[in-house]
């Protein structure tokens, strides 16, 4: 193994491989930042361009692209409340409030640092767990998926903006949207004879509408700029503050990275569950958990660390089983096949140096991305000073263009606009858009895991409570529901009129 | 987040302005969308064909058998067209129904072709309420006739296919397309009692279910990467094959003595499996169809493509448009004959 690592290191830092890593990183950041694109689209577009390239150049390019996407998505999430990719929806919960408070540089600094360290952690776990990967991956089945979905929704309902009941309603509405189209039994639902709705409502136009277009309407109505001018800090010190904040919270960093890696390992779970579970757990386990959602940098830390760690975790089932852990990994698998590589034992025995090249490329791209982010954060943050009237048209154009380019179907632009109006209405009435989006993303997995569990157990409901991992996740759900009201009651009884000391960070 | 209510009139004006801008952009995009795309005449013009990029619609995702084959063909096909500077642009849709409908709805001008997944994708048109009709397509050719095998986990209680047939009930997976059809219809015809576990995302999702133990038995295309890897890594083993011969990698792994479906007495199921066909929308000019047919067959015989196929253990079964049409007609007959049974699962 050591030989393979050394060979990989020597190859990665040679020309032109290192150039491909750099190019992939830039592509990843760009595709991550633009809503509607993302890593899967980036790699799919790159595949035909790499036909003539040897795997030693092509795969570092792909993995570097993947590495750049997560942080790229956080840029638009933090600055404009628009998640570049679905997992970045957790980043905006605290990232955007920080921007509104004039702390965009700090938020970007936290994101860049947590991304790099989270990715490094994920890769270390990947290499360490390689011999045990099979057992871990196969122990997650439908009941475990079910509770993971419930845990994600409950955690966000508790820590998200707005009241618990409104957030749960919003999450339920999001799940309801996923009922449109073909059910898992092959029957169409709520399509009303419309071809376009057979495959249901794509999440990306909904995401673009709920966040980008709703924000555009809000910005237009409120005027001004994204950040409050009187409190803005664009100095490099803001970025450095963010960087050191991450280093001062190692427990939270490790916890979030571990969660992201483990969830990333589970095929079908997806990056969004990883980030939201990490965010929710961070809020639950932090003393200042009540301030999550109001501009607490810990919120950005937990989301971004998990978001980047999941890629390392996701490589495990992809490389060991040939079973993709996410959509991006599925596209990557296609790239394997096109370049004549086979996942599984053959990869681990005959192409170990290539495997390590991919891993090193992923780490390198995250370090590069974070370096670029740190160097440019204070400049990027100035975008938040631009008056809304000047910012709205380009955001609108990019959003509508993004909605159109997903599948090049005009009805998806209509969907984006429609959900933009719905998102604005939710903003005005205090319903959580994040809970809605999480419901919409997790809805298919919710239905699939529930149905599969009941079919496998002949409708014996105890299947959800008799498997160790399922029971553990169920326990997390119960504790999540019980601890916050107990904590509030304890705080109320000990406060006795004494004000809280210190800031929120 | 509360809205600023202090300057109500100017805010309303601004909101209206923003809404108007948004509607303008939408309309512009809509008009562009309607006017864009292929502008060739209906049926196509064979003179000097091809003159622009040919879109190859892959209704599947970019990964997997259809996706990877698309890219392999994309790089070789232009060399066999009258105009070798022609680009082939693969468009992966990630949704079989939408993608198949897009092929059906496209202009029949020779600049849109795509995959036909037969017989799996015939089910929605015959039993479902989808609007395309693949039997009307202008068929260009066949790339592969993918044979299936019956797999179990390597530590499964089932040592032979007869044991599966004798079991009270086994779990099988539902994961879409021809794969599900082979599992549901094929195993039913082979007297296997089963319960269908729905909701697996594609063949790899069902494969994961097989390894986890959710599914007891899985019929899967034997040329696909996953089962080949599974046998090589000692994760799964075959119990029977729908083909009429045993592939060499089965023999190398020690499974050379498994029965074919003909050995088991089910001759009618021999070669029941997936046909990867290439087709164009109905009404394509016959000359253009012939040009594409010749180019495809030459591609499938090209050294570069064959080299890729060999590296990936991807069997190639070249066939012309007539062979493809025959596969479609056979598929339609199969599904119509079994429509009552299949309606339980594809209602």
mmCIF file of N, CA, C and O in Angstrom, chain B residues 256-338:
data_model
loop_
_atom_site.group_PDB
_atom_site.id
_atom_site.type_symbol
_atom_site.label_atom_id
_atom_site.label_comp_id
_atom_site.label_asym_id
_atom_site.label_seq_id
_atom_site.Cartn_x
_atom_site.Cartn_y
_atom_site.Cartn_z
ATOM 1 N N UNK B 256 -19.507 -23.421 -14.811
ATOM 2 C CA UNK B 256 -19.747 -23.848 -16.179
ATOM 3 C C UNK B 256 -20.865 -24.863 -16.335
ATOM 4 O O UNK B 256 -21.332 -25.113 -17.444
ATOM 5 N N UNK B 257 -21.295 -25.464 -15.211
ATOM 6 C CA UNK B 257 -22.309 -26.517 -15.329
ATOM 7 C C UNK B 257 -23.721 -26.040 -14.995
ATOM 8 O O UNK B 257 -24.626 -26.842 -14.775
ATOM 9 N N UNK B 258 -23.931 -24.728 -14.919
ATOM 10 C CA UNK B 258 -25.296 -24.265 -14.619
ATOM 11 C C UNK B 258 -26.178 -24.517 -15.831
ATOM 12 O O UNK B 258 -25.697 -24.519 -16.977
ATOM 13 N N UNK B 259 -27.468 -24.752 -15.610
ATOM 14 C CA UNK B 259 -28.363 -25.039 -16.733
ATOM 15 C C UNK B 259 -28.779 -23.779 -17.480
ATOM 16 O O UNK B 259 -28.815 -22.682 -16.920
ATOM 17 N N UNK B 260 -29.093 -23.951 -18.741
ATOM 18 C CA UNK B 260 -29.752 -22.891 -19.496
ATOM 19 C C UNK B 260 -31.255 -23.070 -19.299
ATOM 20 O O UNK B 260 -31.717 -24.104 -18.806
ATOM 21 N N UNK B 261 -32.010 -22.075 -19.685
ATOM 22 C CA UNK B 261 -33.465 -22.194 -19.539
ATOM 23 C C UNK B 261 -34.009 -23.307 -20.431
ATOM 24 O O UNK B 261 -35.016 -23.937 -20.118
ATOM 25 N N UNK B 262 -33.312 -23.561 -21.536
ATOM 26 C CA UNK B 262 -33.726 -24.670 -22.404
ATOM 27 C C UNK B 262 -33.510 -25.990 -21.664
ATOM 28 O O UNK B 262 -34.350 -26.894 -21.720
ATOM 29 N N UNK B 263 -32.390 -26.120 -20.959
ATOM 30 C CA UNK B 263 -32.134 -27.327 -20.160
ATOM 31 C C UNK B 263 -33.236 -27.528 -19.127
ATOM 32 O O UNK B 263 -33.573 -28.656 -18.770
ATOM 33 N N UNK B 264 -33.773 -26.439 -18.630
ATOM 34 C CA UNK B 264 -34.799 -26.512 -17.602
ATOM 35 C C UNK B 264 -36.193 -26.707 -18.195
ATOM 36 O O UNK B 264 -37.174 -26.805 -17.462
ATOM 37 N N UNK B 265 -36.252 -26.757 -19.516
ATOM 38 C CA UNK B 265 -37.539 -27.011 -20.168
ATOM 39 C C UNK B 265 -38.309 -25.771 -20.561
ATOM 40 O O UNK B 265 -39.508 -25.833 -20.821
ATOM 41 N N UNK B 266 -37.641 -24.630 -20.596
ATOM 42 C CA UNK B 266 -38.338 -23.390 -20.943
ATOM 43 C C UNK B 266 -37.724 -22.796 -22.223
ATOM 44 O O UNK B 266 -37.172 -21.694 -22.221
ATOM 45 N N UNK B 267 -37.834 -23.540 -23.297
ATOM 46 C CA UNK B 267 -37.234 -23.108 -24.566
ATOM 47 C C UNK B 267 -37.725 -21.747 -25.017
ATOM 48 O O UNK B 267 -36.987 -20.987 -25.631
ATOM 49 N N UNK B 268 -38.967 -21.449 -24.703
ATOM 50 C CA UNK B 268 -39.535 -20.186 -25.201
ATOM 51 C C UNK B 268 -38.833 -18.981 -24.580
ATOM 52 O O UNK B 268 -38.932 -17.868 -25.087
ATOM 53 N N UNK B 269 -38.133 -19.200 -23.490
ATOM 54 C CA UNK B 269 -37.451 -18.084 -22.824
ATOM 55 C C UNK B 269 -35.995 -17.935 -23.255
ATOM 56 O O UNK B 269 -35.285 -17.054 -22.746
ATOM 57 N N UNK B 270 -35.575 -18.780 -24.154
ATOM 58 C CA UNK B 270 -34.181 -18.694 -24.601
ATOM 59 C C UNK B 270 -33.919 -17.316 -25.179
ATOM 60 O O UNK B 270 -34.680 -16.812 -25.998
ATOM 61 N N UNK B 271 -32.856 -16.680 -24.730
ATOM 62 C CA UNK B 271 -32.469 -15.346 -25.192
ATOM 63 C C UNK B 271 -33.464 -14.255 -24.823
ATOM 64 O O UNK B 271 -33.486 -13.183 -25.440
ATOM 65 N N UNK B 272 -34.313 -14.548 -23.824
ATOM 66 C CA UNK B 272 -35.195 -13.506 -23.292
ATOM 67 C C UNK B 272 -34.309 -12.502 -22.589
ATOM 68 O O UNK B 272 -33.619 -12.819 -21.639
ATOM 69 N N UNK B 273 -34.311 -11.310 -23.087
ATOM 70 C CA UNK B 273 -33.451 -10.317 -22.463
ATOM 71 C C UNK B 273 -33.589 -8.978 -23.132
ATOM 72 O O UNK B 273 -34.566 -8.702 -23.825
ATOM 73 N N UNK B 274 -32.607 -8.177 -22.942
ATOM 74 C CA UNK B 274 -32.637 -6.790 -23.373
ATOM 75 C C UNK B 274 -32.062 -6.631 -24.773
ATOM 76 O O UNK B 274 -30.978 -7.144 -25.053
ATOM 77 N N UNK B 275 -32.798 -5.959 -25.613
ATOM 78 C CA UNK B 275 -32.284 -5.566 -26.920
ATOM 79 C C UNK B 275 -31.922 -4.093 -26.879
ATOM 80 O O UNK B 275 -32.770 -3.254 -26.590
ATOM 81 N N UNK B 276 -30.648 -3.806 -27.125
ATOM 82 C CA UNK B 276 -30.230 -2.394 -27.207
ATOM 83 C C UNK B 276 -30.318 -2.007 -28.681
ATOM 84 O O UNK B 276 -29.459 -2.375 -29.486
ATOM 85 N N UNK B 277 -31.378 -1.276 -28.985
ATOM 86 C CA UNK B 277 -31.635 -0.907 -30.373
ATOM 87 C C UNK B 277 -31.414 0.583 -30.574
ATOM 88 O O UNK B 277 -31.484 1.371 -29.631
ATOM 89 N N UNK B 278 -31.167 0.948 -31.825
ATOM 90 C CA UNK B 278 -31.006 2.357 -32.175
ATOM 91 C C UNK B 278 -32.107 2.734 -33.152
ATOM 92 O O UNK B 278 -32.287 2.054 -34.175
ATOM 93 N N UNK B 279 -32.824 3.767 -32.820
ATOM 94 C CA UNK B 279 -33.941 4.157 -33.676
ATOM 95 C C UNK B 279 -34.048 5.647 -33.852
ATOM 96 O O UNK B 279 -33.348 6.428 -33.189
ATOM 97 N N UNK B 280 -34.922 6.036 -34.750
ATOM 98 C CA UNK B 280 -35.180 7.446 -35.045
ATOM 99 C C UNK B 280 -36.703 7.651 -35.023
ATOM 100 O O UNK B 280 -37.458 6.688 -35.062
ATOM 101 N N UNK B 281 -37.132 8.890 -34.967
ATOM 102 C CA UNK B 281 -38.580 9.145 -34.907
ATOM 103 C C UNK B 281 -39.293 8.574 -36.128
ATOM 104 O O UNK B 281 -38.683 8.415 -37.201
ATOM 105 N N UNK B 282 -40.602 8.313 -36.001
ATOM 106 C CA UNK B 282 -41.371 7.794 -37.145
ATOM 107 C C UNK B 282 -41.319 8.766 -38.317
ATOM 108 O O UNK B 282 -41.316 9.982 -38.146
ATOM 109 N N UNK B 283 -41.262 8.219 -39.524
ATOM 110 C CA UNK B 283 -41.347 9.062 -40.727
ATOM 111 C C UNK B 283 -40.015 9.505 -41.285
ATOM 112 O O UNK B 283 -39.975 10.384 -42.142
ATOM 113 N N UNK B 284 -38.934 8.913 -40.847
ATOM 114 C CA UNK B 284 -37.615 9.306 -41.368
ATOM 115 C C UNK B 284 -37.465 8.877 -42.822
ATOM 116 O O UNK B 284 -37.878 7.785 -43.209
ATOM 117 N N UNK B 285 -36.858 9.747 -43.597
ATOM 118 C CA UNK B 285 -36.578 9.447 -45.011
ATOM 119 C C UNK B 285 -35.769 8.159 -45.108
ATOM 120 O O UNK B 285 -34.780 7.976 -44.396
ATOM 121 N N UNK B 286 -36.164 7.250 -46.017
ATOM 122 C CA UNK B 286 -35.529 5.943 -46.100
ATOM 123 C C UNK B 286 -34.048 6.046 -46.466
ATOM 124 O O UNK B 286 -33.224 5.277 -45.997
ATOM 125 N N UNK B 287 -33.705 7.003 -47.290
ATOM 126 C CA UNK B 287 -32.288 7.142 -47.676
ATOM 127 C C UNK B 287 -31.434 7.536 -46.483
ATOM 128 O O UNK B 287 -30.327 7.031 -46.310
ATOM 129 N N UNK B 288 -31.961 8.446 -45.695
ATOM 130 C CA UNK B 288 -31.210 8.869 -44.501
ATOM 131 C C UNK B 288 -31.117 7.702 -43.536
ATOM 132 O O UNK B 288 -30.067 7.442 -42.931
ATOM 133 N N UNK B 289 -32.202 6.961 -43.397
ATOM 134 C CA UNK B 289 -32.186 5.813 -42.498
ATOM 135 C C UNK B 289 -31.118 4.819 -42.930
ATOM 136 O O UNK B 289 -30.384 4.263 -42.119
ATOM 137 N N UNK B 290 -31.024 4.608 -44.240
ATOM 138 C CA UNK B 290 -30.014 3.671 -44.753
ATOM 139 C C UNK B 290 -28.609 4.160 -44.480
ATOM 140 O O UNK B 290 -27.712 3.365 -44.170
ATOM 141 N N UNK B 291 -28.396 5.455 -44.642
ATOM 142 C CA UNK B 291 -27.065 6.018 -44.361
ATOM 143 C C UNK B 291 -26.701 5.757 -42.903
ATOM 144 O O UNK B 291 -25.586 5.317 -42.583
ATOM 145 N N UNK B 292 -27.646 6.013 -42.018
ATOM 146 C CA UNK B 292 -27.385 5.805 -40.581
ATOM 147 C C UNK B 292 -27.191 4.323 -40.277
ATOM 148 O O UNK B 292 -26.338 3.948 -39.461
ATOM 149 N N UNK B 293 -27.976 3.493 -40.924
ATOM 150 C CA UNK B 293 -27.865 2.045 -40.710
ATOM 151 C C UNK B 293 -26.467 1.549 -41.104
ATOM 152 O O UNK B 293 -25.810 0.818 -40.347
ATOM 153 N N UNK B 294 -26.021 1.973 -42.279
ATOM 154 C CA UNK B 294 -24.687 1.551 -42.741
ATOM 155 C C UNK B 294 -23.602 2.051 -41.814
ATOM 156 O O UNK B 294 -22.651 1.330 -41.500
ATOM 157 N N UNK B 295 -23.750 3.290 -41.385
ATOM 158 C CA UNK B 295 -22.739 3.875 -40.496
ATOM 159 C C UNK B 295 -22.705 3.138 -39.158
ATOM 160 O O UNK B 295 -21.629 2.874 -38.602
ATOM 161 N N UNK B 296 -23.878 2.795 -38.649
ATOM 162 C CA UNK B 296 -23.917 2.092 -37.361
ATOM 163 C C UNK B 296 -23.272 0.715 -37.483
ATOM 164 O O UNK B 296 -22.457 0.318 -36.635
ATOM 165 N N UNK B 297 -23.613 -0.025 -38.534
ATOM 166 C CA UNK B 297 -23.045 -1.366 -38.697
ATOM 167 C C UNK B 297 -21.530 -1.292 -38.872
ATOM 168 O O UNK B 297 -20.787 -2.129 -38.341
ATOM 169 N N UNK B 298 -21.067 -0.285 -39.605
ATOM 170 C CA UNK B 298 -19.623 -0.109 -39.773
ATOM 171 C C UNK B 298 -18.961 0.231 -38.437
ATOM 172 O O UNK B 298 -17.849 -0.221 -38.150
ATOM 173 N N UNK B 299 -19.653 1.008 -37.626
ATOM 174 C CA UNK B 299 -19.125 1.363 -36.304
ATOM 175 C C UNK B 299 -18.978 0.121 -35.448
ATOM 176 O O UNK B 299 -17.964 -0.064 -34.762
ATOM 177 N N UNK B 300 -19.984 -0.740 -35.497
ATOM 178 C CA UNK B 300 -19.961 -1.937 -34.660
ATOM 179 C C UNK B 300 -18.913 -2.936 -35.131
ATOM 180 O O UNK B 300 -18.574 -3.881 -34.414
ATOM 181 N N UNK B 301 -18.400 -2.719 -36.340
ATOM 182 C CA UNK B 301 -17.354 -3.580 -36.881
ATOM 183 C C UNK B 301 -15.992 -2.888 -36.831
ATOM 184 O O UNK B 301 -14.982 -3.459 -37.244
ATOM 185 N N UNK B 302 -15.995 -1.672 -36.309
ATOM 186 C CA UNK B 302 -14.769 -0.871 -36.283
ATOM 187 C C UNK B 302 -13.825 -1.382 -35.203
ATOM 188 O O UNK B 302 -14.260 -1.705 -34.086
ATOM 189 N N UNK B 303 -12.530 -1.391 -35.521
ATOM 190 C CA UNK B 303 -11.537 -1.910 -34.571
ATOM 191 C C UNK B 303 -11.547 -1.153 -33.252
ATOM 192 O O UNK B 303 -11.392 -1.740 -32.183
ATOM 193 N N UNK B 304 -11.699 0.155 -33.340
ATOM 194 C CA UNK B 304 -11.661 0.976 -32.112
ATOM 195 C C UNK B 304 -12.839 0.620 -31.199
ATOM 196 O O UNK B 304 -12.675 0.452 -29.981
ATOM 197 N N UNK B 305 -14.008 0.469 -31.793
ATOM 198 C CA UNK B 305 -15.175 0.136 -30.981
ATOM 199 C C UNK B 305 -15.046 -1.272 -30.423
ATOM 200 O O UNK B 305 -15.340 -1.525 -29.252
ATOM 201 N N UNK B 306 -14.604 -2.195 -31.271
ATOM 202 C CA UNK B 306 -14.475 -3.586 -30.830
ATOM 203 C C UNK B 306 -13.432 -3.723 -29.729
ATOM 204 O O UNK B 306 -13.565 -4.542 -28.815
ATOM 205 N N UNK B 307 -12.407 -2.923 -29.815
ATOM 206 C CA UNK B 307 -11.380 -2.938 -28.772
ATOM 207 C C UNK B 307 -11.975 -2.481 -27.442
ATOM 208 O O UNK B 307 -11.740 -3.080 -26.386
ATOM 209 N N UNK B 308 -12.769 -1.418 -27.489
ATOM 210 C CA UNK B 308 -13.454 -0.945 -26.264
ATOM 211 C C UNK B 308 -14.373 -2.035 -25.735
ATOM 212 O O UNK B 308 -14.431 -2.308 -24.540
ATOM 213 N N UNK B 309 -15.116 -2.677 -26.655
ATOM 214 C CA UNK B 309 -16.073 -3.709 -26.243
ATOM 215 C C UNK B 309 -15.351 -4.880 -25.579
ATOM 216 O O UNK B 309 -15.811 -5.426 -24.577
ATOM 217 N N UNK B 310 -14.208 -5.237 -26.139
ATOM 218 C CA UNK B 310 -13.469 -6.368 -25.568
ATOM 219 C C UNK B 310 -12.932 -6.020 -24.181
ATOM 220 O O UNK B 310 -13.018 -6.824 -23.255
ATOM 221 N N UNK B 311 -12.418 -4.833 -24.033
ATOM 222 C CA UNK B 311 -11.895 -4.401 -22.719
ATOM 223 C C UNK B 311 -12.970 -4.411 -21.653
ATOM 224 O O UNK B 311 -12.695 -4.635 -20.481
ATOM 225 N N UNK B 312 -14.189 -4.150 -22.056
ATOM 226 C CA UNK B 312 -15.291 -4.050 -21.094
ATOM 227 C C UNK B 312 -16.180 -5.286 -21.069
ATOM 228 O O UNK B 312 -17.265 -5.239 -20.492
ATOM 229 N N UNK B 313 -15.729 -6.376 -21.693
ATOM 230 C CA UNK B 313 -16.541 -7.598 -21.757
ATOM 231 C C UNK B 313 -17.951 -7.293 -22.239
ATOM 232 O O UNK B 313 -18.933 -7.766 -21.655
ATOM 233 N N UNK B 314 -18.046 -6.509 -23.283
ATOM 234 C CA UNK B 314 -19.342 -6.056 -23.795
ATOM 235 C C UNK B 314 -19.587 -6.782 -25.122
ATOM 236 O O UNK B 314 -19.024 -6.412 -26.155
ATOM 237 N N UNK B 315 -20.446 -7.828 -25.105
ATOM 238 C CA UNK B 315 -20.699 -8.541 -26.359
ATOM 239 C C UNK B 315 -21.450 -7.642 -27.333
ATOM 240 O O UNK B 315 -22.309 -6.851 -26.922
ATOM 241 N N UNK B 316 -21.107 -7.769 -28.594
ATOM 242 C CA UNK B 316 -21.750 -6.964 -29.640
ATOM 243 C C UNK B 316 -22.505 -7.902 -30.564
ATOM 244 O O UNK B 316 -21.958 -8.916 -31.000
ATOM 245 N N UNK B 317 -23.751 -7.594 -30.844
ATOM 246 C CA UNK B 317 -24.572 -8.411 -31.734
ATOM 247 C C UNK B 317 -25.160 -7.504 -32.807
ATOM 248 O O UNK B 317 -26.319 -7.129 -32.737
ATOM 249 N N UNK B 318 -24.353 -7.135 -33.789
ATOM 250 C CA UNK B 318 -24.810 -6.181 -34.790
ATOM 251 C C UNK B 318 -26.037 -6.692 -35.532
ATOM 252 O O UNK B 318 -26.129 -7.870 -35.865
ATOM 253 N N UNK B 319 -26.954 -5.777 -35.757
ATOM 254 C CA UNK B 319 -28.139 -6.115 -36.536
ATOM 255 C C UNK B 319 -28.605 -4.885 -37.272
ATOM 256 O O UNK B 319 -28.363 -3.754 -36.830
ATOM 257 N N UNK B 320 -29.235 -5.076 -38.400
ATOM 258 C CA UNK B 320 -29.700 -3.923 -39.185
ATOM 259 C C UNK B 320 -31.089 -3.493 -38.719
ATOM 260 O O UNK B 320 -31.619 -4.003 -37.732
ATOM 261 N N UNK B 321 -31.651 -2.570 -39.474
ATOM 262 C CA UNK B 321 -32.950 -2.031 -39.105
ATOM 263 C C UNK B 321 -34.035 -3.088 -39.086
ATOM 264 O O UNK B 321 -34.943 -3.054 -38.240
ATOM 265 N N UNK B 322 -33.929 -4.026 -39.980
ATOM 266 C CA UNK B 322 -34.943 -5.096 -40.041
ATOM 267 C C UNK B 322 -34.887 -5.956 -38.780
ATOM 268 O O UNK B 322 -35.922 -6.338 -38.218
ATOM 269 N N UNK B 323 -33.667 -6.257 -38.349
ATOM 270 C CA UNK B 323 -33.500 -7.046 -37.117
ATOM 271 C C UNK B 323 -34.073 -6.288 -35.932
ATOM 272 O O UNK B 323 -34.702 -6.878 -35.044
ATOM 273 N N UNK B 324 -33.846 -4.981 -35.918
ATOM 274 C CA UNK B 324 -34.369 -4.172 -34.820
ATOM 275 C C UNK B 324 -35.897 -4.167 -34.833
ATOM 276 O O UNK B 324 -36.550 -4.332 -33.802
ATOM 277 N N UNK B 325 -36.465 -3.998 -36.017
ATOM 278 C CA UNK B 325 -37.935 -3.992 -36.135
ATOM 279 C C UNK B 325 -38.507 -5.323 -35.673
ATOM 280 O O UNK B 325 -39.536 -5.373 -34.999
ATOM 281 N N UNK B 326 -37.800 -6.397 -36.014
ATOM 282 C CA UNK B 326 -38.258 -7.733 -35.620
ATOM 283 C C UNK B 326 -38.240 -7.864 -34.098
ATOM 284 O O UNK B 326 -39.168 -8.431 -33.503
ATOM 285 N N UNK B 327 -37.194 -7.347 -33.486
ATOM 286 C CA UNK B 327 -37.104 -7.410 -32.025
ATOM 287 C C UNK B 327 -38.260 -6.644 -31.395
ATOM 288 O O UNK B 327 -38.850 -7.084 -30.401
ATOM 289 N N UNK B 328 -38.597 -5.518 -31.979
ATOM 290 C CA UNK B 328 -39.706 -4.714 -31.454
ATOM 291 C C UNK B 328 -41.016 -5.469 -31.615
ATOM 292 O O UNK B 328 -41.829 -5.561 -30.688
ATOM 293 N N UNK B 329 -41.224 -6.029 -32.798
ATOM 294 C CA UNK B 329 -42.480 -6.758 -33.049
ATOM 295 C C UNK B 329 -42.601 -7.953 -32.108
ATOM 296 O O UNK B 329 -43.686 -8.222 -31.574
ATOM 297 N N UNK B 330 -41.498 -8.651 -31.890
ATOM 298 C CA UNK B 330 -41.517 -9.784 -30.945
ATOM 299 C C UNK B 330 -41.825 -9.300 -29.541
ATOM 300 O O UNK B 330 -42.566 -9.948 -28.790
ATOM 301 N N UNK B 331 -41.240 -8.170 -29.185
ATOM 302 C CA UNK B 331 -41.484 -7.605 -27.856
ATOM 303 C C UNK B 331 -42.935 -7.209 -27.676
ATOM 304 O O UNK B 331 -43.538 -7.457 -26.627
ATOM 305 N N UNK B 332 -43.503 -6.609 -28.698
ATOM 306 C CA UNK B 332 -44.919 -6.204 -28.626
ATOM 307 C C UNK B 332 -45.794 -7.442 -28.441
ATOM 308 O O UNK B 332 -46.702 -7.465 -27.603
ATOM 309 N N UNK B 333 -45.507 -8.493 -29.217
ATOM 310 C CA UNK B 333 -46.294 -9.738 -29.082
ATOM 311 C C UNK B 333 -46.178 -10.298 -27.679
ATOM 312 O O UNK B 333 -47.178 -10.707 -27.080
ATOM 313 N N UNK B 334 -44.951 -10.312 -27.159
ATOM 314 C CA UNK B 334 -44.719 -10.862 -25.819
ATOM 315 C C UNK B 334 -45.548 -10.120 -24.771
ATOM 316 O O UNK B 334 -46.205 -10.727 -23.926
ATOM 317 N N UNK B 335 -45.527 -8.818 -24.848
ATOM 318 C CA UNK B 335 -46.223 -8.045 -23.826
ATOM 319 C C UNK B 335 -47.731 -8.120 -24.011
ATOM 320 O O UNK B 335 -48.486 -8.240 -23.036
ATOM 321 N N UNK B 336 -48.174 -8.104 -25.252
ATOM 322 C CA UNK B 336 -49.628 -8.206 -25.471
ATOM 323 C C UNK B 336 -50.147 -9.562 -25.007
ATOM 324 O O UNK B 336 -51.219 -9.662 -24.407
ATOM 325 N N UNK B 337 -49.382 -10.614 -25.247
ATOM 326 C CA UNK B 337 -49.802 -11.949 -24.801
ATOM 327 C C UNK B 337 -49.900 -12.039 -23.284
ATOM 328 O O UNK B 337 -50.685 -12.802 -22.749
ATOM 329 N N UNK B 338 -49.067 -11.306 -22.608
ATOM 330 C CA UNK B 338 -49.022 -11.385 -21.143
ATOM 331 C C UNK B 338 -49.560 -10.128 -20.472
ATOM 332 O O UNK B 338 -49.260 -9.867 -19.310
#
